[in-house]
Coordinates of C-alpha atoms and ligand atoms in Angstrom, one line a residue:
D1114 CA 109.6 162.7 122.8
K1115 CA 105.8 162.3 122.9
D1116 CA 106.0 160.4 126.2
G1117 CA 103.7 157.6 125.0
H1118 CA 101.2 160.0 123.5
K1119 CA 100.1 159.9 119.9
H1120 CA 100.8 163.5 119.3
F1121 CA 102.7 166.3 121.0
M1122 CA 99.4 168.1 121.4
A1123 CA 97.9 165.2 123.5
K1124 CA 101.1 165.2 125.6
E1125 CA 100.9 168.9 126.1
I1126 CA 97.2 168.8 127.0
A1127 CA 97.9 166.1 129.6
E1128 CA 100.9 168.0 131.0
Q1129 CA 98.8 171.0 132.1
P1130 CA 98.4 170.1 135.8
L1131 CA 102.2 169.8 136.1
A1132 CA 102.9 172.9 134.0
I1133 CA 100.5 174.9 136.2
D1134 CA 102.1 173.5 139.3
R1135 CA 105.4 174.9 138.1
T1136 CA 103.9 178.3 137.3
L1137 CA 102.2 178.5 140.7
H1138 CA 105.4 177.5 142.4
A1139 CA 107.1 180.4 140.6
Y1140 CA 104.5 183.1 141.4
L1141 CA 103.0 182.0 144.8
S1142 CA 104.9 181.3 148.0
E1143 CA 104.0 178.3 150.2
I1144 CA 101.8 180.6 152.2
D1145 CA 100.1 181.9 149.1
E1146 CA 101.9 185.2 148.9
I1147 CA 102.3 186.6 145.5
T1148 CA 105.9 186.4 144.4
L1149 CA 105.8 188.4 141.1
P1150 CA 109.0 190.4 140.7
D1151 CA 109.0 193.6 142.8
E1152 CA 109.7 195.8 139.8
L1153 CA 106.2 195.0 138.6
D1154 CA 104.6 198.0 140.2
F1155 CA 100.9 198.8 139.5
T1156 CA 101.0 201.9 141.7
K1157 CA 102.9 203.8 139.0
V1158 CA 100.2 203.1 136.3
D1159 CA 96.5 203.7 136.0
R1160 CA 96.0 201.7 132.8
L1161 CA 97.1 198.3 131.3
T1162 CA 97.5 197.7 127.6
M1163 CA 97.8 194.0 126.6
V1164 CA 98.9 193.0 123.2
A1165 CA 99.3 189.5 121.7
C1166 CA 98.3 187.3 118.7
G1167 CA 96.1 184.3 118.4
T1168 CA 95.7 182.2 121.5
G1169 CA 97.8 184.7 123.6
Y1170 CA 95.3 187.4 122.6
Y1171 CA 92.4 185.3 124.0
A1172 CA 94.3 184.8 127.2
C1173 CA 94.6 188.6 127.4
M1174 CA 90.9 189.0 126.8
V1175 CA 90.2 186.8 129.8
G1176 CA 92.8 188.9 131.7
K1177 CA 90.8 192.0 130.9
Y1178 CA 87.8 190.7 132.8
W1179 CA 90.0 189.8 135.8
F1180 CA 91.9 193.1 135.9
E1181 CA 88.6 195.1 135.6
Q1182 CA 86.7 193.1 138.1
I1183 CA 89.4 192.3 140.7
A1184 CA 91.7 195.3 140.4
K1185 CA 89.2 197.8 139.0
M1186 CA 91.8 198.8 136.5
P1187 CA 91.1 200.1 133.0
V1188 CA 92.4 197.7 130.4
E1189 CA 92.9 197.8 126.7
V1190 CA 93.5 194.6 124.7
D1191 CA 94.4 194.4 121.0
V1192 CA 95.9 192.0 118.5
A1193 CA 99.4 193.0 117.7
S1194 CA 98.9 193.5 114.0
E1195 CA 96.2 196.1 114.6
F1196 CA 97.8 197.8 117.6
R1197 CA 101.1 198.5 115.9
Y1198 CA 99.6 200.4 113.0
R1199 CA 96.8 202.2 114.9
E1200 CA 99.3 204.7 116.4
P1201 CA 97.5 204.6 119.7
P1202 CA 98.5 207.4 122.1
V1203 CA 100.4 205.8 125.0
S1204 CA 100.7 207.7 128.4
D1205 CA 103.6 207.1 130.7
R1206 CA 101.1 205.9 133.3
T1207 CA 100.4 202.8 131.1
L1208 CA 101.8 199.4 131.6
G1209 CA 102.4 197.5 128.4
L1210 CA 102.0 193.7 128.6
F1211 CA 103.1 191.5 125.7
V1212 CA 102.0 187.9 125.8
S1213 CA 103.8 185.4 123.6
Q1214 CA 104.6 181.7 123.9
S1215 CA 107.5 181.9 121.5
G1216 CA 108.6 185.4 122.3
E1217 CA 109.4 185.8 118.6
T1218 CA 106.1 186.8 117.1
A1219 CA 106.9 189.6 114.7
D1220 CA 103.8 191.7 115.2
T1221 CA 103.9 191.4 118.9
L1222 CA 107.6 192.4 119.0
A1223 CA 106.8 195.4 116.7
A1224 CA 104.0 196.5 119.1
L1225 CA 106.4 196.2 122.0
R1226 CA 108.9 198.4 120.2
Y1227 CA 106.2 201.0 119.5
M1228 CA 105.3 201.2 123.2
N1229 CA 108.9 201.1 124.4
G1230 CA 109.9 204.6 125.6
K1231 CA 106.3 205.8 125.8
A1232 CA 104.8 203.4 128.4
N1233 CA 105.8 203.3 132.0
Q1234 CA 107.0 199.8 131.8
I1235 CA 107.2 197.0 129.3
V1236 CA 106.4 193.5 130.6
G1237 CA 106.9 190.4 128.5
M1238 CA 105.1 187.2 129.4
V1239 CA 106.9 184.4 127.4
N1240 CA 107.5 180.7 127.5
V1241 CA 110.9 181.0 125.7
S1242 CA 113.0 183.0 128.1
E1243 CA 115.8 183.6 125.6
S1244 CA 113.6 185.3 123.1
S1245 CA 113.4 188.7 121.5
I1246 CA 110.4 189.8 123.5
A1247 CA 112.1 188.7 126.7
R1248 CA 115.3 190.6 125.8
E1249 CA 113.4 193.8 125.0
S1250 CA 111.2 193.8 128.1
D1251 CA 111.8 195.7 131.4
V1252 CA 110.3 192.8 133.3
V1253 CA 110.1 189.2 132.1
L1254 CA 107.5 186.8 133.4
P1255 CA 108.4 183.3 132.2
L1256 CA 105.4 180.9 131.8
Y1257 CA 107.3 177.8 133.0
A1258 CA 105.0 175.7 130.7
G1259 CA 108.0 173.7 129.4
P1260 CA 108.6 173.4 125.6
E1261 CA 105.5 173.5 123.6
I1262 CA 106.0 171.7 120.3
S1263 CA 102.5 171.3 118.9
V1264 CA 101.5 174.2 116.6
A1265 CA 98.3 174.5 118.6
S1266 CA 99.0 176.3 121.8
T1267 CA 97.6 174.5 124.9
K1268 CA 99.6 174.5 128.1
A1269 CA 101.1 177.9 127.3
F1270 CA 97.5 179.3 127.3
T1271 CA 96.5 177.9 130.7
C1272 CA 99.8 179.0 132.2
Q1273 CA 99.2 182.5 130.7
L1274 CA 95.8 182.6 132.4
V1275 CA 97.2 181.6 135.7
I1276 CA 99.8 184.4 135.6
L1277 CA 97.3 186.9 134.4
L1278 CA 95.1 186.1 137.4
I1279 CA 97.9 186.4 139.8
M1280 CA 98.9 189.7 138.2
A1281 CA 95.3 191.0 138.6
L1282 CA 95.5 190.0 142.3
R1283 CA 98.8 191.8 142.8
A1284 CA 97.3 194.9 141.0
A1285 CA 94.3 194.8 143.4
Q1286 CA 96.6 194.6 146.5
Q1287 CA 98.8 197.5 145.3
R1288 CA 95.7 199.6 144.5
G1289 CA 94.3 198.9 148.0
I1290 CA 91.4 196.8 146.8
A1291 CA 90.5 193.7 148.9
L1292 CA 91.1 190.4 147.1
P1293 CA 88.2 188.1 146.5
E1294 CA 87.9 185.7 149.4
S1295 CA 89.7 182.4 148.8
L1296 CA 92.0 183.8 146.1
P1297 CA 94.9 183.2 145.4
A1298 CA 94.6 180.1 147.6
D1299 CA 91.9 178.6 145.3
L1300 CA 94.4 178.5 142.4
R1301 CA 96.0 175.5 144.1
A1302 CA 92.9 173.5 143.2
I1303 CA 93.4 174.0 139.5
P1304 CA 95.8 171.2 138.7
G1305 CA 93.5 168.7 140.4
L1306 CA 90.4 170.0 138.7
I1307 CA 92.2 169.8 135.3
N1308 CA 93.0 166.2 136.1
Q1309 CA 89.3 165.5 136.6
A1310 CA 88.4 167.4 133.4
L1311 CA 90.8 165.3 131.5
T1312 CA 88.9 162.1 132.4
L1313 CA 86.0 163.4 130.2
E1314 CA 88.1 162.4 127.2
N1315 CA 86.0 159.4 126.2
Q1316 CA 82.8 161.3 126.1
I1317 CA 84.4 164.1 124.2
T1318 CA 85.8 161.7 121.7
A1319 CA 82.3 160.3 121.0
T1320 CA 80.9 163.8 120.7
C1321 CA 83.6 164.8 118.3
R1322 CA 82.9 161.9 115.9
E1323 CA 79.6 163.7 115.3
L1324 CA 81.0 167.1 115.2
S1325 CA 83.5 166.1 112.6
A1326 CA 80.7 165.8 110.0
A1327 CA 79.8 169.5 110.4
K1328 CA 80.8 172.3 108.0
D1329 CA 80.3 175.1 110.5
I1330 CA 80.4 175.1 114.3
I1331 CA 79.5 177.9 116.6
F1332 CA 80.9 178.4 120.1
L1333 CA 79.0 180.6 122.6
G1334 CA 80.1 182.1 125.9
R1335 CA 79.5 185.1 128.0
G1336 CA 81.7 187.2 130.2
Q1337 CA 85.0 185.6 130.9
L1338 CA 83.8 182.5 128.9
Y1339 CA 83.4 184.6 125.8
P1340 CA 87.2 184.5 125.0
L1341 CA 87.1 180.8 125.7
A1342 CA 84.4 180.5 123.0
M1343 CA 86.8 182.2 120.6
E1344 CA 89.7 180.1 121.7
G1345 CA 87.7 176.9 121.2
A1346 CA 86.8 178.1 117.7
L1347 CA 90.4 179.0 116.8
K1348 CA 91.7 175.6 118.0
L1349 CA 89.0 173.8 116.0
K1350 CA 89.7 175.8 112.8
E1351 CA 93.4 175.3 113.0
L1352 CA 93.3 171.6 113.7
S1353 CA 90.2 170.2 111.9
Y1354 CA 89.8 172.8 109.1
I1355 CA 86.1 173.1 110.1
H1356 CA 84.8 176.6 109.9
A1357 CA 84.1 177.7 113.5
E1358 CA 83.2 181.0 115.1
G1359 CA 83.2 182.1 118.7
Y1360 CA 80.5 184.6 119.7
A1361 CA 79.5 186.4 122.8
S1362 CA 76.1 184.7 123.5
G1363 CA 74.3 188.0 123.7
E1364 CA 75.5 188.9 120.2
L1365 CA 73.7 185.9 118.7
K1366 CA 70.5 187.7 118.0
H1367 CA 72.3 190.5 116.2
G1368 CA 73.1 188.4 113.2
P1369 CA 74.7 185.0 113.7
I1370 CA 71.4 183.3 114.8
A1371 CA 70.5 183.4 111.1
L1372 CA 73.1 180.6 110.6
I1373 CA 71.4 178.2 112.9
D1374 CA 69.7 175.1 111.6
D1375 CA 70.2 171.4 112.5
T1376 CA 73.4 171.2 110.5
V1377 CA 75.3 173.8 112.6
P1378 CA 76.3 172.4 116.0
V1379 CA 76.5 175.0 118.8
I1380 CA 78.9 174.5 121.7
V1381 CA 77.8 176.5 124.7
M1382 CA 80.3 177.1 127.5
A1383 CA 78.3 177.9 130.6
P1384 CA 79.5 177.2 134.1
R1385 CA 76.8 178.0 136.7
D1386 CA 78.0 181.5 137.4
A1387 CA 76.3 184.9 137.7
L1388 CA 75.7 185.0 133.9
F1389 CA 74.4 181.4 133.6
D1390 CA 70.7 182.2 133.1
K1391 CA 71.5 184.7 130.4
T1392 CA 73.7 182.3 128.5
I1393 CA 71.1 179.5 128.8
S1394 CA 68.3 181.7 127.5
N1395 CA 70.5 182.3 124.4
M1396 CA 71.1 178.6 124.2
Q1397 CA 67.3 178.1 124.2
E1398 CA 66.9 180.5 121.3
V1399 CA 69.3 178.2 119.4
M1400 CA 67.3 175.1 120.3
A1401 CA 64.0 176.7 119.3
R1402 CA 65.5 177.1 115.8
G1403 CA 66.4 173.4 115.6
G1404 CA 70.1 174.0 116.5
R1405 CA 71.9 171.0 118.1
V1406 CA 73.6 172.1 121.3
V1407 CA 76.6 170.6 123.1
L1408 CA 76.4 172.2 126.6
V1409 CA 79.6 172.4 128.6
T1410 CA 78.7 173.1 132.2
D1411 CA 78.9 171.7 135.7
A1412 CA 76.5 169.3 137.5
E1413 CA 74.1 172.0 138.7
G1414 CA 74.1 173.6 135.3
A1415 CA 73.3 170.2 133.7
R1416 CA 70.5 169.6 136.1
I1417 CA 68.9 173.0 135.4
A1418 CA 69.5 173.3 131.6
G1419 CA 70.5 169.9 130.2
E1420 CA 67.1 169.0 128.8
G1421 CA 66.7 169.2 125.1
T1422 CA 70.4 169.5 124.4
S1423 CA 72.0 166.8 122.3
E1424 CA 75.0 166.4 124.7
V1425 CA 76.0 167.7 128.1
I1426 CA 79.6 167.6 129.1
V1427 CA 79.6 167.8 132.9
M1428 CA 82.7 169.6 134.2
P1429 CA 83.9 169.6 137.8
Q1430 CA 82.6 172.5 140.0
V1431 CA 85.0 175.4 139.9
P1432 CA 85.2 178.7 141.7
D1433 CA 83.8 181.3 139.3
A1434 CA 87.0 183.3 138.6
L1435 CA 88.8 180.1 137.7
A1436 CA 86.3 178.8 135.2
P1437 CA 88.2 180.1 132.1
I1438 CA 91.3 178.1 133.1
L1439 CA 89.3 174.8 133.5
Y1440 CA 87.1 175.3 130.5
A1441 CA 90.2 175.6 128.3
I1442 CA 90.5 171.8 128.6
P1443 CA 87.3 170.8 126.8
A1444 CA 88.0 173.6 124.2
Q1445 CA 91.4 171.9 123.5
Q1446 CA 90.0 168.4 123.6
I1447 CA 87.1 169.2 121.2
A1448 CA 89.6 170.5 118.7
Y1449 CA 92.0 167.6 119.2
Y1450 CA 89.4 164.7 118.9
T1451 CA 87.6 166.3 116.0
A1452 CA 90.9 166.5 114.2
I1453 CA 91.5 162.9 115.0
A1454 CA 88.1 161.9 113.7
K1455 CA 88.8 163.8 110.5
G1456 CA 92.4 162.4 110.1
T1457 CA 94.1 165.8 109.8
D1458 CA 97.7 166.5 110.9
V1459 CA 97.2 167.5 114.5
D1460 CA 100.7 168.7 115.4
Q1461 CA 101.5 170.3 112.1
P1462 CA 98.3 171.7 110.6
R1463 CA 98.5 172.9 107.0
N1464 CA 99.6 176.5 106.3
L1465 CA 100.7 177.1 109.9
A1466 CA 104.0 177.6 111.7
K1467 CA 104.7 177.4 115.4
S1468 CA 106.4 180.7 115.5
V1469 CA 105.3 183.5 113.2
T1470 CA 108.4 185.6 112.7
V1471 CA 107.2 187.5 109.7
E1472 CA 104.4 190.0 109.7
Ligands
LIG705 O1 104.2 182.5 120.1 P1 103.0 183.4 120.3 O2 102.2 183.1 121.5 O3 103.3 184.8 120.1 O4 102.1 182.9 119.0 C1 100.8 183.6 118.8 C2 100.0 182.9 117.8 O5 100.6 182.7 116.6 C3 99.6 181.5 118.4 O6 98.9 181.6 119.7 C4 98.6 180.8 117.5 O7 97.4 181.4 117.4 C5 98.4 179.3 117.9 N1 98.8 178.4 116.8 C6 97.1 179.0 118.4 O8 96.9 177.7 118.8

């Protein structure tokens, strides 16, 4: 049931405030205490290895920034299909975290089995609680996103991010590191901020009509927004069949800038955080070469850097650490409305399956 929406994807994008409320309810008490299962013990490990595929992998990449910055914990992240054949040495002071919406992704399950018996603990973060990954994990962290039907993952991604951030906070507590002021309480603001971001839909629809004529689109981001650039590009590829790449802004001048001309739109994700100036200077390099920029930022960012861009999408102000969760919304909407403009099959893109149970 699409609940009055044209596609499951639209419904699932719109459901995110509710889905995240459920996730917060599961992992934060009313007085903002972290209520992750007690078995999840970061004092017994000194390293975290996260493994996933596709969108789950990008969630893990954001998680890496959080675990490193907030919990000062070394983190390794890999795509499951690479991890499983690399034969990486695994110490018994490593926590293995496997992130999968379906809980059935063959490569992720194989990577879990590789780590089982070697790692200190196997944690499965899944949306489908009765799944193989859940069954074979020592600790299961359900997403509580509700059924995700659209092939493109949306609400599972933002719920994964929320839990990863709460996990990083728990790791910091257990490692005796002070939590950033205002977290986890700030997480309560996320559903409301997403509701505000969802109202930018009309503007994004208009932007996407133009984007839909492009053959190649580049997404740029820095720091914790770099994985969001890749997530935006993945969503766009899978739904609109437009070739898209997500790059770390600072990598641009090491090759990809050669692609830039006025036929290649560049979408820059840049909340006004500590890395803003760096990202903007990369954006200006793009504009100097005739590139057309769509800047996704907040009001202050728009005021400072909006000039000369072809479009500015002004997001609500968000605490720095939470930006990746909020900026997932325009990433999803850009893919969705570009696909609508092109007339592709949004919920069931060609060549793709919701659950990839073969390697
Ligand atoms: O069920 P999983 O989270 O293990 O699936 C992993 C990927 O196949 C999945 O995220 C895929 O990349 C999505 N279609 C992206 O929208």
